[in-house]
XYZ file of C-alpha atoms in Angstrom:
192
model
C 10.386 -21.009 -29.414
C 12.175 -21.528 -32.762
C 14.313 -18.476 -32.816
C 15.083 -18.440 -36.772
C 11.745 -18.872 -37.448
C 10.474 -16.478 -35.071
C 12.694 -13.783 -36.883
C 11.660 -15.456 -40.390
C 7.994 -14.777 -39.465
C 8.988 -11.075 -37.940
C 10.808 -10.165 -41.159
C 8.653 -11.761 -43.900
C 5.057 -11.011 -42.451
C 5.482 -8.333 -39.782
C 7.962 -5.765 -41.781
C 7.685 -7.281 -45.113
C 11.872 -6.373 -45.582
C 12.457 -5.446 -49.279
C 15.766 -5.294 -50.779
C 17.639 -1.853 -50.018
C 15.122 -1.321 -46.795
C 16.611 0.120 -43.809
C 15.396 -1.683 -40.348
C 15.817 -0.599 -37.105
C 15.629 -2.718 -33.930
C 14.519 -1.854 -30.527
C 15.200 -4.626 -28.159
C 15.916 -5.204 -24.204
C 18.748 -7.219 -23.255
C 16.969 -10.434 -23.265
C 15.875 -10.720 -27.174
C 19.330 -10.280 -27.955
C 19.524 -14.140 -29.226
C 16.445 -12.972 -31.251
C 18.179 -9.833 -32.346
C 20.416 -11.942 -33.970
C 17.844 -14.163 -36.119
C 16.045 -10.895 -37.197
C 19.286 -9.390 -38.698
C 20.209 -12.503 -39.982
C 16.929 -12.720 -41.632
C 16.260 -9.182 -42.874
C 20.132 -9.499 -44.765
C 18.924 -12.611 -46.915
C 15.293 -10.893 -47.706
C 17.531 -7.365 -49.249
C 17.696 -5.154 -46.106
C 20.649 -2.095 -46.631
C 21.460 -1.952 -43.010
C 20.429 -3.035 -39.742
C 20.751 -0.610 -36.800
C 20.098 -2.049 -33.165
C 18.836 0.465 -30.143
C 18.872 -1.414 -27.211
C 16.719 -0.521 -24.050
C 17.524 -2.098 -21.202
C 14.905 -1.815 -18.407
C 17.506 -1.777 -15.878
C 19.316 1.283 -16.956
C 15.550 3.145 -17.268
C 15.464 2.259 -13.363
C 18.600 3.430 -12.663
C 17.848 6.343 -14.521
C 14.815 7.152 -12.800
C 16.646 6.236 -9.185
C 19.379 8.278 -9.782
C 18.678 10.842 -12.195
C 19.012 14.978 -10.497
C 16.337 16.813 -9.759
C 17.425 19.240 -12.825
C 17.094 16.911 -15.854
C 13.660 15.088 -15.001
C 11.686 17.547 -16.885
C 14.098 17.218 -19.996
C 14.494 14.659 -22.845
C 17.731 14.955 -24.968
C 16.910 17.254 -27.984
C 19.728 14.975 -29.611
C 17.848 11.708 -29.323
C 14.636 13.214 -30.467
C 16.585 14.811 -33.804
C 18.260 11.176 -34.138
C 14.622 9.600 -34.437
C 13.600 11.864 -36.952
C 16.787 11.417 -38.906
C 15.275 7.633 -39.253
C 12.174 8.570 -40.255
C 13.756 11.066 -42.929
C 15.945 8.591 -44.291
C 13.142 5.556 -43.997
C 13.729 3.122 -41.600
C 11.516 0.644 -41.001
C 11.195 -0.585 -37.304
C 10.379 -3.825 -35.350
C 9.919 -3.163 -31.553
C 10.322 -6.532 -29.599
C 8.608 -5.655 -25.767
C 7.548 -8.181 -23.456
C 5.674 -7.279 -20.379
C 6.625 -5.317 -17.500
C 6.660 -6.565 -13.662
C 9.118 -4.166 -12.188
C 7.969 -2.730 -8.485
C 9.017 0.618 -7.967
C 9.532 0.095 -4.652
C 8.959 4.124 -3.398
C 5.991 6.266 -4.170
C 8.906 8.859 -5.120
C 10.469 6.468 -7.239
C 7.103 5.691 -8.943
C 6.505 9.449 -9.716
C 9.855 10.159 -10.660
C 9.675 7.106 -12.991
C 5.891 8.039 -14.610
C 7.469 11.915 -15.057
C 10.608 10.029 -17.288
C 8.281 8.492 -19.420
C 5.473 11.852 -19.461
C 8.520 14.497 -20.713
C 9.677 11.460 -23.101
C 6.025 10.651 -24.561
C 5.595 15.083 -25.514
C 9.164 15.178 -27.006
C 8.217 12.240 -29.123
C 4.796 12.730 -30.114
C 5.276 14.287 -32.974
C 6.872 11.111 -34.418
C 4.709 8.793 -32.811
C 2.048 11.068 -34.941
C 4.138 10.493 -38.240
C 5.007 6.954 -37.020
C 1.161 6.170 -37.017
C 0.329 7.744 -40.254
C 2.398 4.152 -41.693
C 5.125 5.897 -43.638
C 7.050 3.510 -42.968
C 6.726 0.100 -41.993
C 6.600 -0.854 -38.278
C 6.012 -3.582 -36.265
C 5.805 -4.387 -32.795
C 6.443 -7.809 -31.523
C 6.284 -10.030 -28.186
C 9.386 -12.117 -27.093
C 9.387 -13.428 -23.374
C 11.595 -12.656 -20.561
C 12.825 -14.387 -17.077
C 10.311 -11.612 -15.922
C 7.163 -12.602 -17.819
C 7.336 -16.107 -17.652
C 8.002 -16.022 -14.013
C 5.027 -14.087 -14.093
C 2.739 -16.542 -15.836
C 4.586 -19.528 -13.633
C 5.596 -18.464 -10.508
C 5.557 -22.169 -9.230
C 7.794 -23.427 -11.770
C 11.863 -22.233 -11.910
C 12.634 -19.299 -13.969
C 14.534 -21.801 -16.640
C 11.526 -24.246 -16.752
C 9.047 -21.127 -16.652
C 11.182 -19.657 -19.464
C 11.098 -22.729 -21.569
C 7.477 -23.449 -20.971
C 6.658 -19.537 -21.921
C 8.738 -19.973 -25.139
C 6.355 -23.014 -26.205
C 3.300 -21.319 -25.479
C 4.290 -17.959 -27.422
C 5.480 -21.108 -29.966
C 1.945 -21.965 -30.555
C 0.183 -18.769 -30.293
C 2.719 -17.508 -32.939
C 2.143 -20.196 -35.308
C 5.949 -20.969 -35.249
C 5.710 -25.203 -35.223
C 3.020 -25.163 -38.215
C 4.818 -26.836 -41.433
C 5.235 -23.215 -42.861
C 4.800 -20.449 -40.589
C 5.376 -17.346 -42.869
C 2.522 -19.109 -44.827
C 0.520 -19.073 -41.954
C 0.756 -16.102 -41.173
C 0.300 -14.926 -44.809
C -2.842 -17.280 -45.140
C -4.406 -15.480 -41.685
C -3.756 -12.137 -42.537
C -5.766 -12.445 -46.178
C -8.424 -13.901 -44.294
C -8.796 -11.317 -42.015
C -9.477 -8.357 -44.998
């Protein structure tokens, strides 16, 4: 996958960056490389600031194996205020995910892990509500992982698996056309 154009696409068709926007970034560990492109990208199309919140799936685990027995029922009043300050102040926000395959290898673990994300979800919903009513921009985008493309190709090595995942997301996302943002554009007026 073509990073820079990746980010290109992400910033010029996904978020539509204008100059003075605020974006914020929610990446694993992983897209960091992509991270970089994005930022990159929304600077030269007029963004104010970029502010990164990385969310690294292995700290959630070790969250949810260590966490006490106290605090599983409570979410950080602080983080929820912080998410709301965004909003306030207009942040736009790409979300790069990829796919889960992490075994919770308990039935303890599992619940303990599902209860994390249930007291997040109700402290959050009311900006997920005001998230979903579009005032401001959002996006949520795919960039693989070791994880995933092991996933898709368990018989090939993780680097070859990782490399063959990055061509196929390549293709899918339109990134080796002559002018991707184009593309993109050209699909998206179709499609109304």
């Amino acid at each position: 996958m073509q990073l820079s154009t990746y980010a290109k696409v992400i910033v010029k068709n996904g978020i539509a960056v204008q100059s003075g926007d605020l974006i914020k970034v929610n990446f694993n560990p992983e897209h960091l490389p992509l991270v970089r492109e994005i930022t990159k990208e929304a600077y030269l199309s007029g963004a104010s600031y970029v502010k990164l919140d990385l969310r690294d799936p292995e700290v959630e685990l070790a969250r949810a194996h260590y966490i006490g027995s106290p605090y599983i029922h409570h979410y950080p009043d602080s983080l929820v205020q912080s998410e709301w300050t965004d909003l306030e102040a207009g942040y736009s926000t790409i979300s790069i995910t990829a796919p889960s395959f992490e075994k919770l290898e308990s039935n303890l673990l599992r619940k303990k892990a599902a209860k994390l994300i249930e007291v997040k979800a109700k402290a959050m919903a009311p900006i997920r509500k005001v998230g979903m009513e579009n005032r401001n921009k959002w996006v949520v985008v795919n960039a693989p992982t070791v994880a995933w493309a092991n996933a898709i190709f368990p018989d090939l090595e993780s680097d070859q698996a990782f490399h063959r995942l990055n061509e196929l997301l390549g293709d899918i996302l339109k990134l080796y056309e002559k002018d991707p943002v184009a593309s993109w554009c050209h699909q998206d007026c179709d499609d109304w």
